[in-house]
Coordinates of C-alpha atoms and ligand atoms in Angstrom, one line a residue:
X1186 CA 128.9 110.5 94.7
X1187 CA 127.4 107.5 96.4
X1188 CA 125.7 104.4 95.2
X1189 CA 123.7 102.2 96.9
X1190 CA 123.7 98.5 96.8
X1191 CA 120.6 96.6 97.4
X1192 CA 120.6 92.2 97.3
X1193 CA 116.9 90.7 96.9
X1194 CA 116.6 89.0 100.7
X1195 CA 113.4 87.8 101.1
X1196 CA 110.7 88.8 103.8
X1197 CA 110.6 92.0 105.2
X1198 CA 109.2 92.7 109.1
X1199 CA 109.3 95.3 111.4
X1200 CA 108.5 99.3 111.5
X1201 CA 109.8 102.2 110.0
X1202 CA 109.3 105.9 111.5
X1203 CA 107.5 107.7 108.8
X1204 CA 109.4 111.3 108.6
X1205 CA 108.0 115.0 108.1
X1206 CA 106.7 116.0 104.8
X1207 CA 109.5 117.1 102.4
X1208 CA 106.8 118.8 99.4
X1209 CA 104.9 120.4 103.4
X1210 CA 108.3 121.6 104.8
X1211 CA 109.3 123.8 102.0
X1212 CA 106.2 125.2 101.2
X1213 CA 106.0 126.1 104.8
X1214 CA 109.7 127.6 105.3
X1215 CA 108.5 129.9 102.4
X1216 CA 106.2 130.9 104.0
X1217 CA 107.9 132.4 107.0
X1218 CA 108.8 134.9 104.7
X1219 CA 105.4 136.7 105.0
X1220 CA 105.7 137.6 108.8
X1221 CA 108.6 139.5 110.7
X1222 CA 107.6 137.5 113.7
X1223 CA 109.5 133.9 113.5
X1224 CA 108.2 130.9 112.6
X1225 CA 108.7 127.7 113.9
X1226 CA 108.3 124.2 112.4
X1227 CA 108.6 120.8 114.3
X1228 CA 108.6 117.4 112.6
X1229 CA 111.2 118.5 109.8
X1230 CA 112.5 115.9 108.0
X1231 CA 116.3 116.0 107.4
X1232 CA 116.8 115.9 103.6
X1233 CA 119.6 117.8 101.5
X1234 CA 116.3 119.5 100.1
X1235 CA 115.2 121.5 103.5
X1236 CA 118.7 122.3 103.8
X1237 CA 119.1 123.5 100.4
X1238 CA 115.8 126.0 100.8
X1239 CA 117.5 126.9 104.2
X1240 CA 120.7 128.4 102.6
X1241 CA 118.0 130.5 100.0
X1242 CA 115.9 131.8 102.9
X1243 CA 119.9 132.8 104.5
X1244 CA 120.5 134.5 101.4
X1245 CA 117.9 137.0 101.5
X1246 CA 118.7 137.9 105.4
X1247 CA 116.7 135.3 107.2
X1248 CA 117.7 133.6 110.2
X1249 CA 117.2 129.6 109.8
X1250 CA 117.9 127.8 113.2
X1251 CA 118.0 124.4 113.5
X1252 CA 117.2 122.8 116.4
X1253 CA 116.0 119.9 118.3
X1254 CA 118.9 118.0 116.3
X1255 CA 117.9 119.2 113.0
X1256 CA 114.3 117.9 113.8
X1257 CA 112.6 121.8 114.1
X1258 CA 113.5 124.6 112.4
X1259 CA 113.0 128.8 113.5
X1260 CA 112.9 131.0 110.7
X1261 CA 113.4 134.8 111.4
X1262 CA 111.8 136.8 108.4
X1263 CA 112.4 139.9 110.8
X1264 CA 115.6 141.5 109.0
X1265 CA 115.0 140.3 104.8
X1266 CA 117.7 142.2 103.1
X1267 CA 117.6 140.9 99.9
X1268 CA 114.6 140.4 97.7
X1269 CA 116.4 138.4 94.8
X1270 CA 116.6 134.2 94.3
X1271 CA 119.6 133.3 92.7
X1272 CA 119.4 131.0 89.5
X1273 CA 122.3 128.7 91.3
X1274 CA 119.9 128.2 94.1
X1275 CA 116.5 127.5 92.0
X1276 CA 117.8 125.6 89.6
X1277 CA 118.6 122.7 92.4
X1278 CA 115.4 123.0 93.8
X1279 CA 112.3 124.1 92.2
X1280 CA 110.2 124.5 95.2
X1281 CA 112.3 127.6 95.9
X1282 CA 109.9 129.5 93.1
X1283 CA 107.8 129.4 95.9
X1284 CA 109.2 132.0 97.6
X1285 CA 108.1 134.9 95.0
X1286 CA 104.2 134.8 96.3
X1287 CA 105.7 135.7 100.0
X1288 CA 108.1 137.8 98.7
X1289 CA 105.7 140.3 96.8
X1290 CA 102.9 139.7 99.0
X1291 CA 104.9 141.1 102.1
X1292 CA 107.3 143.3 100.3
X1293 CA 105.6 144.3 97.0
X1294 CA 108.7 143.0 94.8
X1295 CA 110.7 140.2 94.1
X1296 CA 113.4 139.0 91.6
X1297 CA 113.5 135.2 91.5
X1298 CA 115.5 133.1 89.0
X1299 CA 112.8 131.0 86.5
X1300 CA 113.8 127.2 87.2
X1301 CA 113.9 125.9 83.9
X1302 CA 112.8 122.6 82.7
X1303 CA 113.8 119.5 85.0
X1304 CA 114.3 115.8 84.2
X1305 CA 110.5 114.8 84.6
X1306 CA 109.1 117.6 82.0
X1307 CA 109.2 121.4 81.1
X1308 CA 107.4 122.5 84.7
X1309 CA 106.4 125.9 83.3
X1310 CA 105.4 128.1 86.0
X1311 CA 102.7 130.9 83.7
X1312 CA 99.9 129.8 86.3
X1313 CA 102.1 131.0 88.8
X1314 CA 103.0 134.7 87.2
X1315 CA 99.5 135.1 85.9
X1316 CA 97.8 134.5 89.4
X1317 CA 100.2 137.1 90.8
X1318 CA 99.4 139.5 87.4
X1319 CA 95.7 139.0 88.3
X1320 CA 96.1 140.1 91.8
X1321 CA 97.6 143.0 91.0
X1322 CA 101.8 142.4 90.3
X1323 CA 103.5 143.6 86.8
X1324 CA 105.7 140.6 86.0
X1325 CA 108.4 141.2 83.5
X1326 CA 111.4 138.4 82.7
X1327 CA 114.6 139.4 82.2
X1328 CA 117.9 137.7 81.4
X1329 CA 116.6 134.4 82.5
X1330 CA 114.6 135.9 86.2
X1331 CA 110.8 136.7 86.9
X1332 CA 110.9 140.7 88.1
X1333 CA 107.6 141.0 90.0
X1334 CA 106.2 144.3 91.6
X1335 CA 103.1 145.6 93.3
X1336 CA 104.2 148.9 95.0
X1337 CA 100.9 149.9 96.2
X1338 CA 100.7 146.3 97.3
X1339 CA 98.1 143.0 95.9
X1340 CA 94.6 143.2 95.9
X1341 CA 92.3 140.3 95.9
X1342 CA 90.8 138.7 92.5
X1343 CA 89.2 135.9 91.3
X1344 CA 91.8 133.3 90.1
X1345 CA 90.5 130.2 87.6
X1346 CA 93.3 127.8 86.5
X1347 CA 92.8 126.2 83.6
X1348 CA 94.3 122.4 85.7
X1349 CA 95.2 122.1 88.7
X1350 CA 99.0 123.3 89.8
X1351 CA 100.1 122.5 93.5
X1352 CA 102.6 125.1 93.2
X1353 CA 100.5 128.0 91.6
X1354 CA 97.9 127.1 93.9
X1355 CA 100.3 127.5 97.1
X1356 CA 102.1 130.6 95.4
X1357 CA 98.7 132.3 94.8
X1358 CA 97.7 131.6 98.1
X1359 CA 100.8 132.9 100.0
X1360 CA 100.6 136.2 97.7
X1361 CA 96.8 136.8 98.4
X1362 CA 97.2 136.2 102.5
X1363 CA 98.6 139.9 102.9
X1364 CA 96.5 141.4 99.8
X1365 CA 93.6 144.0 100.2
X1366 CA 90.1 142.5 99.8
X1367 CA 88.8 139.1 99.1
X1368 CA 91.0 136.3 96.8
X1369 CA 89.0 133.1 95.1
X1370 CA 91.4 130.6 93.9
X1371 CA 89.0 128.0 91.8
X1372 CA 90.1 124.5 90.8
X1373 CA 92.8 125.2 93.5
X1374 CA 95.3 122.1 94.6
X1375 CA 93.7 119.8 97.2
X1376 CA 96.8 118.1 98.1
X1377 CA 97.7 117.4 101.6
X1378 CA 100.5 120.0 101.4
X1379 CA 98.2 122.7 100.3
X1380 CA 96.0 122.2 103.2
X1381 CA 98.5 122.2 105.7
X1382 CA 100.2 125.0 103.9
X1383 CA 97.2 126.7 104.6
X1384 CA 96.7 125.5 108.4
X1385 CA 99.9 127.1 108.7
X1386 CA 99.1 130.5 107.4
X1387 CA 95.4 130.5 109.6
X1388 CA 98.3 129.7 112.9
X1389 CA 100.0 132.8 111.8
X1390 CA 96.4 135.0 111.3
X1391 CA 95.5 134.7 107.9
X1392 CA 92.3 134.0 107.4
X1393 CA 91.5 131.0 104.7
X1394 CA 88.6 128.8 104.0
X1395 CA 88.1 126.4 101.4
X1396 CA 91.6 124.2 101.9
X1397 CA 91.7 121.1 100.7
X1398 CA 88.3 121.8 98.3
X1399 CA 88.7 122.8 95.0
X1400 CA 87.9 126.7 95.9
X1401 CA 89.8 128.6 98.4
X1402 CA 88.9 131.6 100.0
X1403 CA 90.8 134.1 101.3
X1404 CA 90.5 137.5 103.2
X1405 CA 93.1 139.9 103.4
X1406 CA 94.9 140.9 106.8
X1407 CA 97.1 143.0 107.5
X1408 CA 100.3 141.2 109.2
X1409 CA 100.7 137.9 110.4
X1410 CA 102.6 136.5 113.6
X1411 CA 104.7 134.1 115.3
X1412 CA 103.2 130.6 115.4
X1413 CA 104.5 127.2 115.7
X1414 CA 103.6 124.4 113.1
X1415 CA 103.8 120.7 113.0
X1416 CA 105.3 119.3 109.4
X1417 CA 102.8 116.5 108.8
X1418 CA 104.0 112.9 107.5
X1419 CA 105.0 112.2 104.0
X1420 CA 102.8 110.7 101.7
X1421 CA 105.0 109.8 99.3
X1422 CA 107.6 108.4 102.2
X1423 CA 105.1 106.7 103.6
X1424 CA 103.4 105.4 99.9
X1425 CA 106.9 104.0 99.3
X1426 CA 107.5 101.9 102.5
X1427 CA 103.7 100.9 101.3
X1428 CA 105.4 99.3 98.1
X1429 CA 108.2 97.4 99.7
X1430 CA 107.0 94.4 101.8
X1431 CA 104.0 94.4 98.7
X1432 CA 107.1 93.7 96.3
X1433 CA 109.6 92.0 98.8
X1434 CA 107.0 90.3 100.8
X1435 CA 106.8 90.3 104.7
X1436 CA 104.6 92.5 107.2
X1437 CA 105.7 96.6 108.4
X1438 CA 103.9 98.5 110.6
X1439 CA 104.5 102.6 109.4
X1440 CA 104.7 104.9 112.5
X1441 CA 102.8 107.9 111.6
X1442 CA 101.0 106.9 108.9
X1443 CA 97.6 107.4 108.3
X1444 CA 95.5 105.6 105.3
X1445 CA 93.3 109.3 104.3
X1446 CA 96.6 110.7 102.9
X1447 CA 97.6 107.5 101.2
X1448 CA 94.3 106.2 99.9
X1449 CA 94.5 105.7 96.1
X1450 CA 97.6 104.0 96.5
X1451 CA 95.9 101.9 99.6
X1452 CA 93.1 101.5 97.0
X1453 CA 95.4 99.8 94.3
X1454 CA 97.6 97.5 96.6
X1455 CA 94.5 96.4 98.2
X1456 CA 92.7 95.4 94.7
X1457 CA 96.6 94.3 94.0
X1458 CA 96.0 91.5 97.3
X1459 CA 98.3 93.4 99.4
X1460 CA 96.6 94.0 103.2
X1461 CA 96.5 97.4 104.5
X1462 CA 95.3 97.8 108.7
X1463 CA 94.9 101.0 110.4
X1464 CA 96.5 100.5 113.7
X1465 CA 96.9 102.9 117.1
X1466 CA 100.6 104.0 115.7
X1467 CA 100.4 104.1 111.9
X1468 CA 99.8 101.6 109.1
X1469 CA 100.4 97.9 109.0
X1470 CA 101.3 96.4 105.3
X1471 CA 101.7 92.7 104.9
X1472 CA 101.9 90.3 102.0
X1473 CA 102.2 87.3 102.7
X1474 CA 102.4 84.5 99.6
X1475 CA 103.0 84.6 96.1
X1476 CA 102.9 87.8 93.3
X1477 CA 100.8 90.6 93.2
X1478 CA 98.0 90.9 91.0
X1479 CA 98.8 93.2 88.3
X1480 CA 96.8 96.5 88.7
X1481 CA 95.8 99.8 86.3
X1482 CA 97.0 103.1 87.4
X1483 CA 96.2 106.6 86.2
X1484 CA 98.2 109.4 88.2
X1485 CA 96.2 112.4 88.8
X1486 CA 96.0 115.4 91.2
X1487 CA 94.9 114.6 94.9
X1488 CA 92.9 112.6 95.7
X1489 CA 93.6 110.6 92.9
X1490 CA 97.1 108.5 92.1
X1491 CA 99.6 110.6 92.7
X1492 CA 102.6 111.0 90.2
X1493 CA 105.1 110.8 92.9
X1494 CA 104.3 107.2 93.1
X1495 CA 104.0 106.1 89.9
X1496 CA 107.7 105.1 89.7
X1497 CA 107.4 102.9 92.8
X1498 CA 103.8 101.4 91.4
X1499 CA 105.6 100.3 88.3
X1500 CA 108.6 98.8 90.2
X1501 CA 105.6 96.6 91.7
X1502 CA 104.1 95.7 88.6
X1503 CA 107.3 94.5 86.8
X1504 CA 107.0 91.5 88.9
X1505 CA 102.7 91.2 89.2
X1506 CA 101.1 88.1 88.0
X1507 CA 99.6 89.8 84.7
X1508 CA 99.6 93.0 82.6
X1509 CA 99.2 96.8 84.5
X1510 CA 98.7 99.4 82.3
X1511 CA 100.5 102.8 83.7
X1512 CA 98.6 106.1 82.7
X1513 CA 101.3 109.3 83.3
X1514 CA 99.0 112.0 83.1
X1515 CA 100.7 114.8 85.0
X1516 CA 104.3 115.6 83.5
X1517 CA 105.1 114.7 80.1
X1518 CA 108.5 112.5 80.9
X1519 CA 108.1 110.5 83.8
X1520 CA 108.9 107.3 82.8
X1521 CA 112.8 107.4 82.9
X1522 CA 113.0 104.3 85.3
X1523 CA 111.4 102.4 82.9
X1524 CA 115.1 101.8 80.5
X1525 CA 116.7 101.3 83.9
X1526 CA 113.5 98.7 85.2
X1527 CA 114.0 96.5 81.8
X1528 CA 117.8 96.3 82.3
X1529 CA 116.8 94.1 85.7
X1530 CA 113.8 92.1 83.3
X1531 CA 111.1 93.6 83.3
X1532 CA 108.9 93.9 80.2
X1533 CA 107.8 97.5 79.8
X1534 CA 106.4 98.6 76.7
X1535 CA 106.0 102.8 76.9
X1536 CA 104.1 105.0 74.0
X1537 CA 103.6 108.4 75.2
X1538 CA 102.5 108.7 78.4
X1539 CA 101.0 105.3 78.8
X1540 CA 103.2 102.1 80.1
X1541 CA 102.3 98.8 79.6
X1542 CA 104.1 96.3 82.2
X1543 CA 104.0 92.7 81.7
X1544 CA 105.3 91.2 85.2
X1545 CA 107.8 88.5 85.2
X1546 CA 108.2 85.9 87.9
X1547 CA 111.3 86.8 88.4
X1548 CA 114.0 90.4 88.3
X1549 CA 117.8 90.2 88.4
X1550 CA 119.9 92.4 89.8
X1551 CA 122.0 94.9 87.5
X1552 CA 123.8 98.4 87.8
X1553 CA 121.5 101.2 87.0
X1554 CA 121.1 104.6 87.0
X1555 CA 118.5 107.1 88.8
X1556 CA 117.6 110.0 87.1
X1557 CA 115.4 111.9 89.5
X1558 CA 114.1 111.0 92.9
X1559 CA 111.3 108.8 92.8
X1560 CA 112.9 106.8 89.8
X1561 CA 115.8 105.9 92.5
X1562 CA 113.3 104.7 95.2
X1563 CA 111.8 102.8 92.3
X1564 CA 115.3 101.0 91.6
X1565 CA 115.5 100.1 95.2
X1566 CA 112.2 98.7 95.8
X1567 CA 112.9 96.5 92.4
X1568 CA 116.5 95.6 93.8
X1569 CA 114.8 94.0 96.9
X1570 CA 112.9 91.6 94.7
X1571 CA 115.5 90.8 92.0
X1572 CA 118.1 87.7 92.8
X1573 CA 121.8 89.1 92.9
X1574 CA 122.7 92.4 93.1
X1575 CA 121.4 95.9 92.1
X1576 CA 123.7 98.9 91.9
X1577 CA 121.5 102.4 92.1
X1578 CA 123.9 105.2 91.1
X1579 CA 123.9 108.9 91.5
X1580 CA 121.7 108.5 94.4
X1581 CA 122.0 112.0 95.2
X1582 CA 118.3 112.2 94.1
X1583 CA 117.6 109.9 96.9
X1584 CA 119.1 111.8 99.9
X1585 CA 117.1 114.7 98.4
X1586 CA 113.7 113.4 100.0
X1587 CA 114.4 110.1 101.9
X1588 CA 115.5 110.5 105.3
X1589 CA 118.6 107.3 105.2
X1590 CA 116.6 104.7 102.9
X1591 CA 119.8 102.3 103.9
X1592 CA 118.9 102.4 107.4
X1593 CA 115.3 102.1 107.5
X1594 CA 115.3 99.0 104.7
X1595 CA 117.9 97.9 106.4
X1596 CA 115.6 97.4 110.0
X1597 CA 113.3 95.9 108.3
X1598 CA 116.0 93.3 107.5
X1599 CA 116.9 94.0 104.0
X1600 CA 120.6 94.1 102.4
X1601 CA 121.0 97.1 101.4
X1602 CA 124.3 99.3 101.7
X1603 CA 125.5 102.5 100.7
X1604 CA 129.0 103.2 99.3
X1605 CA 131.2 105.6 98.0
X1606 CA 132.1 105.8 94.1
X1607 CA 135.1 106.3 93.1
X1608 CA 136.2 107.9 90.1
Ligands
EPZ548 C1 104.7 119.5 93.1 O1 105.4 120.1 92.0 C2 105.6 118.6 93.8 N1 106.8 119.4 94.3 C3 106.0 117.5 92.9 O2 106.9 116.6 93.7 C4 104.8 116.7 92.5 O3 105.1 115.7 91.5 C5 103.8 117.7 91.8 O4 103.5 118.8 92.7 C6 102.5 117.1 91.4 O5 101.9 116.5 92.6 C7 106.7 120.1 95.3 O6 105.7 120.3 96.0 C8 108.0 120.8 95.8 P1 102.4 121.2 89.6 P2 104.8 121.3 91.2 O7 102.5 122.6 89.5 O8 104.1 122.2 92.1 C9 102.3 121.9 84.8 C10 108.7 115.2 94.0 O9 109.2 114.1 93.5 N2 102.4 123.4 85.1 O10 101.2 120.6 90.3 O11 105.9 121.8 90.4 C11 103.5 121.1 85.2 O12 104.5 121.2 84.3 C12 108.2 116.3 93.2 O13 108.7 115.3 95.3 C13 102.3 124.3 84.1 O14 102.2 123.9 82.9 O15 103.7 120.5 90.3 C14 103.0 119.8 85.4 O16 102.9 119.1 84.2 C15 108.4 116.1 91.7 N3 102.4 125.6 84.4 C16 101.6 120.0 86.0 O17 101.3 121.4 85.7 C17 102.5 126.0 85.7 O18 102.6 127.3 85.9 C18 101.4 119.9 87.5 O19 102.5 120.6 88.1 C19 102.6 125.1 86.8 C20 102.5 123.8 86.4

């Protein structure tokens, strides 16, 4: 297992390329399952995570090609063999629930492994199984997996959740593209993903509106076809690289970035007296003198804060000039990098799901210890303010949604190395 090494260095400059959307990309290679025409993504981002959904999609009898250097991605659902997701395969990777909406949507039954609870919170998935009971599916769980089947196929109904659930919404939505008659998903998702999930699915003939409002509307067709599908820019990526010359200081320019999927975070640096331009090629982040001003944050579904970011914001605040108060309202344990934070300085006080941060003028660097993925990025970002060195282990986490964080910190000029543990 690797760790990576990060020494606070002063100023960052310079641009990073902001990659393909790793929360997009698998919600979209699901997808393929609903058509026995191929579909083909560009802009994939090379994370362990794509890969990992890769080898699930294999399992059932689809064809995953890489190509253009791992950079776009055919999927051939023509010749599915297998209509059961392993439990060694979901529990790595929870998006891979995602495949049970295709799966009974196209096919009328699926077996898929229930995740289980992950290092963030319990991630239930009911929304999910009673969307697909209320368009039609029996459901029944066995030994640990979700049996779903609809012989005479899904028909469309009128699906309320109670809060809003990125994943229900995108399973729902991938069921109900192939079911008879009309689907209403209310309080649906509006997150980026969701929308282009569902660009995706109206380039392959299904016929949605509603995307990226809180009610989506969808008619049934019969099949769907070949089409080919750009991966759109991650957020949360490009939110991080957002966070680091605001914590390190200096001035980046991110290629492909775009303020409209970033904007409660551009929001909070901005009120933090970080400056944010829109430029021809991305977004350009600078920050210049002194601390930031410490800001409040409440994470909640698009378009509001988003959770994914929370770790990074707090790595921020630990060294703001003032007191942030941190509002977690989204999953019920995501404050993990908070222990690790204090063991570099900072002053975190956490009750429940609220953290209060008093910054410090100063972090130092330590060994510590990521837990999940955005609590690693988090660790990074502090290391690059701290004096001396910080030690991120198990970063695992990391390589499963950044595209070589060593590489791009390091052209920006930061110290940062990544080495192998032993023992
Ligand atoms: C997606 O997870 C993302 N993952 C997460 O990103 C992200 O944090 C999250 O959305 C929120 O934005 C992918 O897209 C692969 P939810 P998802 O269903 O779909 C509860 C990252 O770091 N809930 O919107 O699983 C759930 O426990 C990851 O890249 C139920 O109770 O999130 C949570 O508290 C982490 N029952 C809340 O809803 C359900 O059936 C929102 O979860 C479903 C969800």
């Amino acid at each position: 297992m690797d760790s990576i090494i990060v020494k606070g260095n002063g100023p960052l400059s310079g641009e990073v390329p902001i990659a393909g959307a790793k929360n997009t990309c698998l919600k979209l290679m699901c997808a393929a399952l609903l058509s026995d025409e191929p579909l083909t993504l560009t802009n994939v981002p090379r994370l362990s995570d794509v890969a990992t959904l890769g080898s699930l999609l294999e399992s059932l009898g689809c064809e995953v090609a890489r190509l253009a250097d791992g950079r776009a991605m055919m999927i051939s659902s023509a010749d599915v063999t297998n209509l059961t997701a392993h439990y060694d395969i979901v529990r790595k990777l929870r998006a891979s629930f995602n495949v049970l909406g295709p799966l009974v949507g196209r096919f009328g039954e699926a077996v898929v492994s229930l995740p289980g609870g992950c290092a963030i919170g319990a991630r239930k998935v009911d929304l999910h199984l009673t969307a697909l009971e209320a368009l039609g599916a029996t459901i029944d769980l066995r030994e640990g997996y979700v049996h779903a089947t609809a012989k005479n196929g899904l028909k469309g109904a009128e699906i309320s959740f109670p809060f809003v659930s990125v994943g229900a919404t995108e399973n729902a939505l991938c069921a109900a593209v192939l079911a008879k008659g009309t689907t209403v998903l209310r309080n649906a998702a509006r997150e980026p993903d969701t929308v282009a999930l569902a660009h995706c699915l109206q380039g392959m003939g299904a016929d949605i509106e509603g995307a990226g409002t809180d009610t989506i509307v969808i008619r049934g067709v019969d099949r769907l076809h070949a089409t080919t599908h750009r991966v759109i820019a991650d957020r949360i990526e490009l939110g991080t690289y957002m966070i680091a010359p605001a914590i390190a200081g200096g001035s980046v320019e991110l290629i492909g970035g775009s303020r409209a999927i970033v904007a409660a975070l551009a929001d909070k640096l901005e009120e933090a007296g970080v400056e944010i331009v829109e430029t021809d090629r991305g977004l350009s982040v600078s920050h210049k003198t002194g601390r930031v001003r410490a800001v409040d944050v409440t994470t909640a579904p698009f378009p509001g804060f988003p959770t994914d970011l929370q770790a990074q914001m707090m790595a921020l605040m630990c060294t703001a000039d003032g007191v942030a108060t941190l509002e977690e309202t989204i999953f019920e344990n995501r404050f993990m990098h908070a222990p690790e934070l204090i063991r570099m300085g900072a002053k975190i006080d956490v009750h429940g799901g609220t953290a209060k941060v008093t910054g410090v003028v100063q972090l130092r660097g330590a060994p510590v210890m990521a837990t999940d993925l955005r609590a690693s990025v988090s660790l990074i970002l502090a290391g690059l303010a701290a004096e001396g060195e910080t030690r991120v282990n198990r970063v695992y986490h990391l390589d499963r949604g950044y595209e070589r964080v060593e590489e791009k910190l390091s052209g920006l000029g930061a110290q940062i190395e990544r080495v192998a543990d032993h023992g």
